[in-house]
Amino acid sequence: MTVARLLLATIAGTAIANNYAIQPALATVAADLGAGLTLIGLVPTAALAGCMAGFALLLPLTDRIAPDRLVAAQLAVLATALTVAAISSHPAVLPAAYVVIGAAASVAAQAGVIAGRHAPAGQRTAAIATVAAGMSAGILLSRLAGGVLTDLLGWRWMLLVFAAVALAGAVAARLLLPGTRPRAAGPAALPGDEPRGEQTYAAALAALPRQLHRHRALRWAVASGGLWYLAFHLVWVALALALAPLGPTVIGLYSLAGLLGFAVLPYTGRLTDRLNPATVIMASLLIAAVGAGLLATGLDRPAVTALGLALLDAGLFAAQAANQSRVQALDPRHSGSLSSVYLVLYFAVGAIGAALAAPLLHSVGWHGAVLVALAALLAALFVDQTAVRGERPQRLERDEPAPLQT
């Protein structure tokens, strides 16, 4: 593993963590700012909305701008937005700041595209899974770190600590990531078309919706991935709200259950490179469904809750790595644009899950909310298997640029 790939995994984890670290502290923030939990509860949704904007507007830049400049710039913006959120005194500033934080945190997806594009032949999913492992560690440990730092230092200093980490990442990216601009990216050609010249950035953005029409596999990947991401956010946001009386640290400790997903991701990547994404996704979703079934039994047994969360996270992280590899393999030269379309819609459906958590928890309780998540997982499994039924499994090999070297 090169130093650059390891750095990309670290940047992905520490960046995406900012979308989740504040979740255990939502009640504390609301009390400190004298705001209702309904307003502050919009922060997770604002972060996801920001991520969607970042995926739509910033992720295609991986096809056009050198990694060192692109990644460093986004991390600098992330550090600035976190500082603004930390020093704010008006409750409405926080959701607005988290739109920017979410957009800048989309650098985590850029890291995955960069790693996959520069992976050696036969190692694309392994490279993506390495970055995904960093992302999963960031997602899982973010709630624990956010909860502990909030209890020790207060929520404002917690955000400033994350801002300092983002700034350090910006410096490392500028020094260690490649400074070579990607090959000129023209519009993706349909079969039989001749290659065309480089697009402007605006034209590239305008062409993104047409990717769904061109790639049937992309449409199915969006449908199945969106459903399981809805389930993921529904469970975790509902858990944070249901266990709010126990305090931020206790809520954060439950995130450690998801370390199983971090552990299995490298093996998932290698397995997907050897087999095919559909097989790995099917097994992963079945594991996640078992985890959701355990969670549906209630929250009165911490060991069962922890096991359910571990299986849920392991299954969904593995499925996502395989799905992203499948998307990037459709056209490696335009993997940034394809990933942009996929992740915008993926996060859009995930944001619905986050927004539904509080209303479902209030109306049907924890059991009902988790059963909705379980139904979404089973629907994702059905959609994915329907998509590949009758199709010959395809290997993920394509011509790639030289591996990252530092």
CSV table of C-alpha atoms in Angstrom, one decimal:
chain,number,residue,atom,x,y,z
A,1,MET,CA,0.0,0.0,0.0
A,2,THR,CA,1.5,3.4,-1.0
A,3,VAL,CA,1.7,6.3,1.4
A,4,ALA,CA,-0.6,8.3,-0.9
A,5,ARG,CA,-3.4,5.6,-0.6
A,6,LEU,CA,-3.0,5.5,3.1
A,7,LEU,CA,-3.2,9.3,3.3
A,8,LEU,CA,-6.4,9.2,1.1
A,9,ALA,CA,-8.0,6.7,3.5
A,10,THR,CA,-7.1,8.9,6.5
A,11,ILE,CA,-8.4,12.1,4.8
A,12,ALA,CA,-11.6,10.3,3.8
A,13,GLY,CA,-12.2,9.1,7.4
A,14,THR,CA,-11.4,12.4,9.2
A,15,ALA,CA,-13.4,14.4,6.6
A,16,ILE,CA,-16.6,12.3,6.6
A,17,ALA,CA,-16.5,12.1,10.4
A,18,ASN,CA,-17.7,15.7,10.5
A,19,ASN,CA,-21.1,14.7,9.2
A,20,TYR,CA,-21.7,12.5,12.3
A,21,ALA,CA,-19.5,13.7,15.2
A,22,ILE,CA,-22.1,16.2,16.4
A,23,GLN,CA,-25.0,13.7,16.5
A,24,PRO,CA,-24.4,12.5,20.1
A,25,ALA,CA,-24.3,16.2,21.2
A,26,LEU,CA,-27.5,17.4,19.5
A,27,ALA,CA,-29.4,17.7,22.8
A,28,THR,CA,-26.5,19.4,24.4
A,29,VAL,CA,-26.2,21.9,21.6
A,30,ALA,CA,-29.9,22.6,21.6
A,31,ALA,CA,-29.8,23.3,25.4
A,32,ASP,CA,-26.7,25.6,25.1
A,33,LEU,CA,-28.2,27.6,22.3
A,34,GLY,CA,-31.6,27.8,23.8
A,35,ALA,CA,-33.1,26.2,20.6
A,36,GLY,CA,-35.6,23.5,20.1
A,37,LEU,CA,-34.4,20.0,19.3
A,38,THR,CA,-36.5,20.2,16.1
A,39,LEU,CA,-34.3,22.9,14.7
A,40,ILE,CA,-31.0,21.5,15.9
A,41,GLY,CA,-32.2,18.0,14.7
A,42,LEU,CA,-31.9,19.4,11.2
A,43,VAL,CA,-28.1,19.4,11.4
A,44,PRO,CA,-27.6,15.8,10.3
A,45,THR,CA,-30.0,16.4,7.3
A,46,ALA,CA,-28.1,19.7,6.5
A,47,ALA,CA,-24.8,17.8,6.5
A,48,LEU,CA,-26.2,15.2,4.1
A,49,ALA,CA,-27.7,17.9,1.9
A,50,GLY,CA,-24.3,19.6,1.8
A,51,CYS,CA,-22.7,16.3,0.8
A,52,MET,CA,-25.1,15.9,-2.0
A,53,ALA,CA,-24.2,19.4,-3.3
A,54,GLY,CA,-20.5,18.5,-3.0
A,55,PHE,CA,-21.0,15.3,-4.9
A,56,ALA,CA,-22.8,17.1,-7.7
A,57,LEU,CA,-20.6,20.2,-8.0
A,58,LEU,CA,-17.2,19.1,-6.7
A,59,LEU,CA,-16.7,15.4,-7.3
A,60,PRO,CA,-16.5,15.8,-11.1
A,61,LEU,CA,-13.5,18.0,-10.5
A,62,THR,CA,-11.5,14.8,-9.9
A,63,ASP,CA,-11.5,14.3,-13.6
A,64,ARG,CA,-10.0,17.8,-14.2
A,65,ILE,CA,-7.8,19.0,-11.3
A,66,ALA,CA,-4.7,17.6,-9.7
A,67,PRO,CA,-5.4,15.7,-6.5
A,68,ASP,CA,-3.0,17.7,-4.3
A,69,ARG,CA,-4.7,21.1,-5.0
A,70,LEU,CA,-8.3,19.8,-5.1
A,71,VAL,CA,-8.1,17.9,-1.8
A,72,ALA,CA,-6.1,20.5,0.0
A,73,ALA,CA,-8.6,23.3,-1.0
A,74,GLN,CA,-11.6,21.4,0.2
A,75,LEU,CA,-10.1,20.5,3.5
A,76,ALA,CA,-9.2,24.2,4.1
A,77,VAL,CA,-12.9,25.1,3.4
A,78,LEU,CA,-13.9,22.3,5.8
A,79,ALA,CA,-11.7,23.7,8.6
A,80,THR,CA,-13.1,27.2,8.1
A,81,ALA,CA,-16.8,26.1,8.2
A,82,LEU,CA,-16.2,24.1,11.4
A,83,THR,CA,-14.7,27.1,13.0
A,84,VAL,CA,-17.7,29.2,12.0
A,85,ALA,CA,-20.0,26.6,13.5
A,86,ALA,CA,-18.0,26.5,16.7
A,87,ILE,CA,-18.1,30.2,17.4
A,88,SER,CA,-21.7,30.8,16.3
A,89,SER,CA,-24.2,32.1,18.8
A,90,HIS,CA,-27.4,32.0,16.8
A,91,PRO,CA,-29.1,28.5,16.4
A,92,ALA,CA,-29.9,29.0,12.7
A,93,VAL,CA,-26.2,29.4,11.9
A,94,LEU,CA,-25.5,25.8,12.8
A,95,PRO,CA,-27.6,24.1,10.1
A,96,ALA,CA,-26.4,26.6,7.5
A,97,ALA,CA,-22.7,25.9,8.5
A,98,TYR,CA,-23.3,22.2,8.2
A,99,VAL,CA,-24.4,22.5,4.6
A,100,VAL,CA,-20.9,23.9,3.9
A,101,ILE,CA,-19.3,21.3,6.2
A,102,GLY,CA,-21.1,18.5,4.4
A,103,ALA,CA,-20.1,19.9,1.0
A,104,ALA,CA,-16.5,20.1,2.0
A,105,ALA,CA,-16.6,16.6,3.6
A,106,SER,CA,-17.5,15.2,0.2
A,107,VAL,CA,-13.7,15.2,-0.3
A,108,ALA,CA,-14.0,11.7,1.2
A,109,ALA,CA,-15.7,10.5,-2.1
A,110,GLN,CA,-13.0,12.2,-4.1
A,111,ALA,CA,-10.4,10.2,-2.2
A,112,GLY,CA,-12.1,7.0,-3.2
A,113,VAL,CA,-12.2,8.0,-6.9
A,114,ILE,CA,-8.6,9.0,-6.9
A,115,ALA,CA,-7.5,5.8,-5.3
A,116,GLY,CA,-9.6,3.6,-7.6
A,117,ARG,CA,-8.5,5.5,-10.7
A,118,HIS,CA,-4.8,5.0,-9.9
A,119,ALA,CA,-5.0,1.4,-8.6
A,120,PRO,CA,-2.9,-1.3,-10.4
A,121,ALA,CA,-4.7,-3.8,-12.6
A,122,GLY,CA,-6.9,-6.1,-10.7
A,123,GLN,CA,-6.8,-4.0,-7.5
A,124,ARG,CA,-9.5,-1.4,-8.1
A,125,THR,CA,-11.9,-2.6,-5.5
A,126,ALA,CA,-9.1,-3.3,-3.0
A,127,ALA,CA,-8.0,0.4,-3.4
A,128,ILE,CA,-11.5,1.7,-3.1
A,129,ALA,CA,-12.1,-0.6,0.0
A,130,THR,CA,-9.0,0.8,1.6
A,131,VAL,CA,-10.4,4.3,1.4
A,132,ALA,CA,-13.8,3.0,2.4
A,133,ALA,CA,-12.2,1.4,5.5
A,134,GLY,CA,-10.9,4.8,6.4
A,135,MET,CA,-14.4,6.3,5.8
A,136,SER,CA,-16.0,3.6,7.9
A,137,ALA,CA,-13.5,4.2,10.7
A,138,GLY,CA,-14.3,7.9,10.5
A,139,ILE,CA,-18.0,7.4,10.6
A,140,LEU,CA,-17.9,4.9,13.4
A,141,LEU,CA,-15.4,6.6,15.6
A,142,SER,CA,-16.8,10.1,14.9
A,143,ARG,CA,-19.8,9.6,17.2
A,144,LEU,CA,-17.6,8.3,20.0
A,145,ALA,CA,-15.0,11.1,19.5
A,146,GLY,CA,-17.7,13.7,19.3
A,147,GLY,CA,-19.5,12.4,22.4
A,148,VAL,CA,-16.3,12.2,24.5
A,149,LEU,CA,-14.9,15.5,23.4
A,150,THR,CA,-18.3,17.2,24.1
A,151,ASP,CA,-18.3,15.8,27.6
A,152,LEU,CA,-14.7,16.8,28.2
A,153,LEU,CA,-14.4,20.1,26.4
A,154,GLY,CA,-17.8,21.2,25.3
A,155,TRP,CA,-19.3,21.0,21.8
A,156,ARG,CA,-17.6,24.2,20.6
A,157,TRP,CA,-14.1,22.9,21.3
A,158,MET,CA,-15.1,19.5,19.9
A,159,LEU,CA,-15.7,21.3,16.6
A,160,LEU,CA,-12.5,23.2,16.8
A,161,VAL,CA,-10.5,20.0,17.3
A,162,PHE,CA,-12.0,18.6,14.1
A,163,ALA,CA,-11.2,21.8,12.3
A,164,ALA,CA,-7.5,21.5,13.3
A,165,VAL,CA,-7.5,17.9,12.0
A,166,ALA,CA,-8.9,19.1,8.7
A,167,LEU,CA,-6.3,21.8,8.4
A,168,ALA,CA,-3.5,19.3,9.1
A,169,GLY,CA,-5.0,17.0,6.3
A,170,ALA,CA,-4.9,20.0,3.9
A,171,VAL,CA,-1.2,20.5,4.5
A,172,ALA,CA,-0.5,16.7,4.1
A,173,ALA,CA,-2.5,16.5,0.9
A,174,ARG,CA,-0.6,19.5,-0.6
A,175,LEU,CA,2.7,17.9,0.2
A,176,LEU,CA,2.1,14.2,-0.5
A,177,LEU,CA,-0.6,13.7,-3.1
A,178,PRO,CA,0.2,13.8,-6.9
A,179,GLY,CA,0.3,17.2,-8.5
A,180,THR,CA,-0.4,15.9,-12.0
A,181,ARG,CA,-3.6,16.9,-13.7
A,182,PRO,CA,-5.8,14.0,-14.9
A,183,ARG,CA,-6.0,13.3,-18.6
A,184,ALA,CA,-8.3,15.7,-20.5
A,185,ALA,CA,-11.8,14.6,-19.9
A,186,GLY,CA,-14.2,14.7,-22.8
A,187,PRO,CA,-17.8,13.7,-22.8
A,188,ALA,CA,-18.4,10.0,-22.4
A,189,ALA,CA,-19.0,8.6,-25.8
A,190,LEU,CA,-21.8,6.2,-26.7
A,191,PRO,CA,-20.9,3.1,-28.6
A,192,GLY,CA,-19.7,4.0,-32.1
A,193,ASP,CA,-19.0,7.6,-31.3
A,194,GLU,CA,-15.7,9.2,-32.0
A,195,PRO,CA,-13.8,10.7,-29.0
A,196,ARG,CA,-14.3,14.4,-28.6
A,197,GLY,CA,-12.4,17.2,-27.1
A,198,GLU,CA,-12.3,18.4,-23.5
A,199,GLN,CA,-15.5,19.7,-22.0
A,200,THR,CA,-15.8,22.9,-20.0
A,201,TYR,CA,-16.7,22.3,-16.4
A,202,ALA,CA,-20.2,23.7,-16.9
A,203,ALA,CA,-20.8,21.4,-19.8
A,204,ALA,CA,-19.5,18.4,-17.8
A,205,LEU,CA,-22.0,19.3,-15.0
A,206,ALA,CA,-24.8,19.7,-17.5
A,207,ALA,CA,-24.0,16.2,-18.9
A,208,LEU,CA,-24.3,14.4,-15.5
A,209,PRO,CA,-28.0,13.6,-15.7
A,210,ARG,CA,-27.5,11.9,-19.1
A,211,GLN,CA,-25.2,9.3,-17.4
A,212,LEU,CA,-28.3,7.7,-16.0
A,213,HIS,CA,-29.7,7.3,-19.5
A,214,ARG,CA,-26.4,5.9,-20.9
A,215,HIS,CA,-25.7,3.4,-18.1
A,216,ARG,CA,-28.5,1.0,-17.1
A,217,ALA,CA,-26.2,-0.5,-14.4
A,218,LEU,CA,-25.8,3.0,-12.9
A,219,ARG,CA,-29.6,3.3,-12.5
A,220,TRP,CA,-29.8,0.0,-10.7
A,221,ALA,CA,-26.8,0.8,-8.5
A,222,VAL,CA,-28.5,4.1,-7.5
A,223,ALA,CA,-31.8,2.3,-6.6
A,224,SER,CA,-30.3,-0.4,-4.5
A,225,GLY,CA,-27.6,1.7,-2.8
A,226,GLY,CA,-30.1,4.5,-2.0
A,227,LEU,CA,-32.4,2.0,-0.2
A,228,TRP,CA,-29.7,0.6,2.0
A,229,TYR,CA,-28.3,4.1,2.8
A,230,LEU,CA,-31.8,5.1,3.9
A,231,ALA,CA,-31.9,2.2,6.3
A,232,PHE,CA,-28.4,3.1,7.6
A,233,HIS,CA,-29.3,6.7,8.5
A,234,LEU,CA,-32.8,5.8,9.8
A,235,VAL,CA,-31.2,3.4,12.3
A,236,TRP,CA,-28.4,5.6,13.5
A,237,VAL,CA,-30.3,8.9,13.8
A,238,ALA,CA,-33.2,7.1,15.6
A,239,LEU,CA,-30.7,5.5,17.9
A,240,ALA,CA,-29.1,8.8,18.9
A,241,LEU,CA,-32.5,10.3,19.6
A,242,ALA,CA,-33.9,7.2,21.5
A,243,LEU,CA,-30.8,7.1,23.7
A,244,ALA,CA,-30.4,10.8,24.3
A,245,PRO,CA,-31.2,10.6,28.0
A,246,LEU,CA,-28.0,8.4,28.5
A,247,GLY,CA,-25.7,11.1,27.3
A,248,PRO,CA,-23.4,11.7,24.3
A,249,THR,CA,-20.6,9.4,25.5
A,250,VAL,CA,-22.9,6.4,25.8
A,251,ILE,CA,-24.4,7.0,22.4
A,252,GLY,CA,-20.9,7.3,21.0
A,253,LEU,CA,-19.8,4.1,22.5
A,254,TYR,CA,-22.3,2.2,20.5
A,255,SER,CA,-20.5,3.3,17.3
A,256,LEU,CA,-17.6,0.9,18.3
A,257,ALA,CA,-19.9,-2.0,17.4
A,258,GLY,CA,-19.4,-1.0,13.8
A,259,LEU,CA,-15.7,-1.7,13.9
A,260,LEU,CA,-16.5,-5.1,12.4
A,261,GLY,CA,-17.3,-3.3,9.2
A,262,PHE,CA,-13.9,-1.6,9.3
A,263,ALA,CA,-12.2,-5.0,9.8
A,264,VAL,CA,-13.9,-6.8,6.9
A,265,LEU,CA,-13.6,-4.1,4.2
A,266,PRO,CA,-10.1,-4.9,3.0
A,267,TYR,CA,-11.1,-8.6,2.6
A,268,THR,CA,-14.4,-7.5,0.8
A,269,GLY,CA,-12.4,-5.5,-1.7
A,270,ARG,CA,-10.1,-8.4,-2.6
A,271,LEU,CA,-13.1,-10.7,-2.8
A,272,THR,CA,-15.0,-8.4,-5.1
A,273,ASP,CA,-11.9,-8.1,-7.4
A,274,ARG,CA,-11.8,-12.0,-7.6
A,275,LEU,CA,-15.5,-12.6,-7.9
A,276,ASN,CA,-18.1,-10.0,-8.9
A,277,PRO,CA,-19.9,-7.1,-7.1
A,278,ALA,CA,-23.4,-8.7,-7.3
A,279,THR,CA,-22.4,-11.7,-5.2
A,280,VAL,CA,-20.7,-9.7,-2.6
A,281,ILE,CA,-23.6,-7.2,-2.4
A,282,MET,CA,-26.1,-10.1,-1.9
A,283,ALA,CA,-24.2,-11.6,1.0
A,284,SER,CA,-23.6,-8.2,2.5
A,285,LEU,CA,-27.2,-7.2,2.5
A,286,LEU,CA,-28.3,-10.5,4.0
A,287,ILE,CA,-25.8,-9.8,6.9
A,288,ALA,CA,-27.2,-6.3,7.3
A,289,ALA,CA,-30.7,-7.6,7.4
A,290,VAL,CA,-29.9,-10.0,10.2
A,291,GLY,CA,-28.4,-7.1,12.1
A,292,ALA,CA,-31.6,-5.0,11.6
A,293,GLY,CA,-33.6,-8.0,12.8
A,294,LEU,CA,-31.6,-8.1,16.0
A,295,LEU,CA,-32.1,-4.3,16.5
A,296,ALA,CA,-35.8,-4.7,16.1
A,297,THR,CA,-36.0,-6.8,19.3
A,298,GLY,CA,-35.4,-3.6,21.3
A,299,LEU,CA,-32.8,-1.5,23.1
A,300,ASP,CA,-33.0,-3.1,26.5
A,301,ARG,CA,-30.1,-5.5,25.9
A,302,PRO,CA,-26.9,-3.6,25.1
A,303,ALA,CA,-25.1,-6.7,23.9
A,304,VAL,CA,-27.8,-7.5,21.3
A,305,THR,CA,-28.0,-3.9,20.2
A,306,ALA,CA,-24.2,-3.8,19.8
A,307,LEU,CA,-24.2,-7.1,17.7
A,308,GLY,CA,-27.1,-5.8,15.6
A,309,LEU,CA,-25.2,-2.5,14.9
A,310,ALA,CA,-22.0,-4.5,14.1
A,311,LEU,CA,-23.7,-6.7,11.5
A,312,LEU,CA,-25.7,-3.8,10.0
A,313,ASP,CA,-22.6,-1.6,9.5
A,314,ALA,CA,-20.4,-4.5,8.3
A,315,GLY,CA,-22.9,-5.5,5.7
A,316,LEU,CA,-23.6,-2.0,4.4
A,317,PHE,CA,-20.0,-0.8,4.3
A,318,ALA,CA,-19.1,-3.9,2.3
A,319,ALA,CA,-22.0,-3.5,-0.1
A,320,GLN,CA,-21.1,0.1,-0.7
A,321,ALA,CA,-17.5,-0.6,-1.6
A,322,ALA,CA,-18.6,-3.3,-4.1
A,323,ASN,CA,-21.2,-1.0,-5.5
A,324,GLN,CA,-18.8,2.0,-6.0
A,325,SER,CA,-16.3,-0.3,-7.7
A,326,ARG,CA,-19.1,-1.4,-10.1
A,327,VAL,CA,-20.0,2.2,-10.9
A,328,GLN,CA,-16.4,3.3,-11.5
A,329,ALA,CA,-15.8,0.3,-13.8
A,330,LEU,CA,-18.4,1.5,-16.2
A,331,ASP,CA,-16.1,4.2,-17.6
A,332,PRO,CA,-12.8,4.7,-15.6
A,333,ARG,CA,-11.9,7.9,-17.5
A,334,HIS,CA,-15.0,9.5,-16.2
A,335,SER,CA,-15.2,7.8,-12.8
A,336,GLY,CA,-15.5,11.1,-11.1
A,337,SER,CA,-18.6,12.1,-13.0
A,338,LEU,CA,-20.2,8.6,-12.7
A,339,SER,CA,-19.5,8.6,-8.9
A,340,SER,CA,-21.0,12.1,-8.7
A,341,VAL,CA,-24.3,11.0,-10.2
A,342,TYR,CA,-24.4,7.8,-8.0
A,343,LEU,CA,-23.5,9.6,-4.8
A,344,VAL,CA,-25.8,12.6,-5.2
A,345,LEU,CA,-28.8,10.3,-5.6
A,346,TYR,CA,-27.5,7.8,-3.0
A,347,PHE,CA,-27.2,10.6,-0.4
A,348,ALA,CA,-30.5,12.1,-1.4
A,349,VAL,CA,-32.3,8.9,-0.4
A,350,GLY,CA,-30.1,8.6,2.7
A,351,ALA,CA,-31.1,12.2,3.7
A,352,ILE,CA,-34.7,11.0,3.6
A,353,GLY,CA,-33.9,8.3,6.1
A,354,ALA,CA,-32.3,10.8,8.5
A,355,ALA,CA,-35.3,13.1,8.2
A,356,LEU,CA,-37.7,10.2,8.8
A,357,ALA,CA,-36.0,9.1,12.0
A,358,ALA,CA,-37.6,11.5,14.5
A,359,PRO,CA,-41.2,11.3,13.1
A,360,LEU,CA,-41.1,7.5,12.9
A,361,LEU,CA,-39.6,7.3,16.4
A,362,HIS,CA,-42.4,9.5,17.7
A,363,SER,CA,-45.2,7.7,15.8
A,364,VAL,CA,-44.3,4.0,15.8
A,365,GLY,CA,-41.4,3.8,18.3
A,366,TRP,CA,-38.0,2.2,18.0
A,367,HIS,CA,-39.4,-1.2,16.9
A,368,GLY,CA,-41.4,0.4,14.1
A,369,ALA,CA,-38.5,2.6,12.9
A,370,VAL,CA,-36.2,-0.4,12.6
A,371,LEU,CA,-38.7,-2.5,10.8
A,372,VAL,CA,-39.0,0.2,8.2
A,373,ALA,CA,-35.2,0.1,7.9
A,374,LEU,CA,-35.3,-3.7,7.5
A,375,ALA,CA,-38.0,-3.4,4.8
A,376,ALA,CA,-35.6,-1.0,3.0
A,377,LEU,CA,-32.8,-3.4,3.2
A,378,LEU,CA,-34.8,-6.3,1.8
A,379,ALA,CA,-36.1,-4.0,-1.0
A,380,ALA,CA,-32.4,-3.1,-1.8
A,381,LEU,CA,-31.6,-6.8,-2.0
A,382,PHE,CA,-34.5,-7.5,-4.4
A,383,VAL,CA,-33.6,-4.5,-6.6
A,384,ASP,CA,-30.0,-5.5,-6.9
A,385,GLN,CA,-30.7,-9.1,-7.6
A,386,THR,CA,-33.3,-8.1,-10.2
A,387,ALA,CA,-30.8,-5.9,-11.9
A,388,VAL,CA,-28.3,-8.7,-12.4
A,389,ARG,CA,-30.7,-11.6,-13.1
A,390,GLY,CA,-29.9,-13.1,-16.5
A,391,GLU,CA,-26.8,-11.0,-16.9
A,392,ARG,CA,-23.3,-12.5,-17.1
A,393,PRO,CA,-21.2,-11.4,-14.1
A,394,GLN,CA,-18.5,-9.0,-15.3
A,395,ARG,CA,-15.0,-8.5,-14.1
A,396,LEU,CA,-14.0,-5.0,-13.1
A,397,GLU,CA,-10.8,-4.8,-15.2
A,398,ARG,CA,-10.3,-1.7,-17.3
A,399,ASP,CA,-7.3,0.3,-18.5
A,400,GLU,CA,-6.1,2.5,-15.6
A,401,PRO,CA,-3.5,5.2,-15.1
A,402,ALA,CA,-0.2,4.3,-13.3
A,403,PRO,CA,-0.6,3.5,-9.6
A,404,LEU,CA,-0.1,6.2,-7.0
A,405,GLN,CA,3.5,6.5,-6.0
A,406,THR,CA,5.1,8.7,-3.4
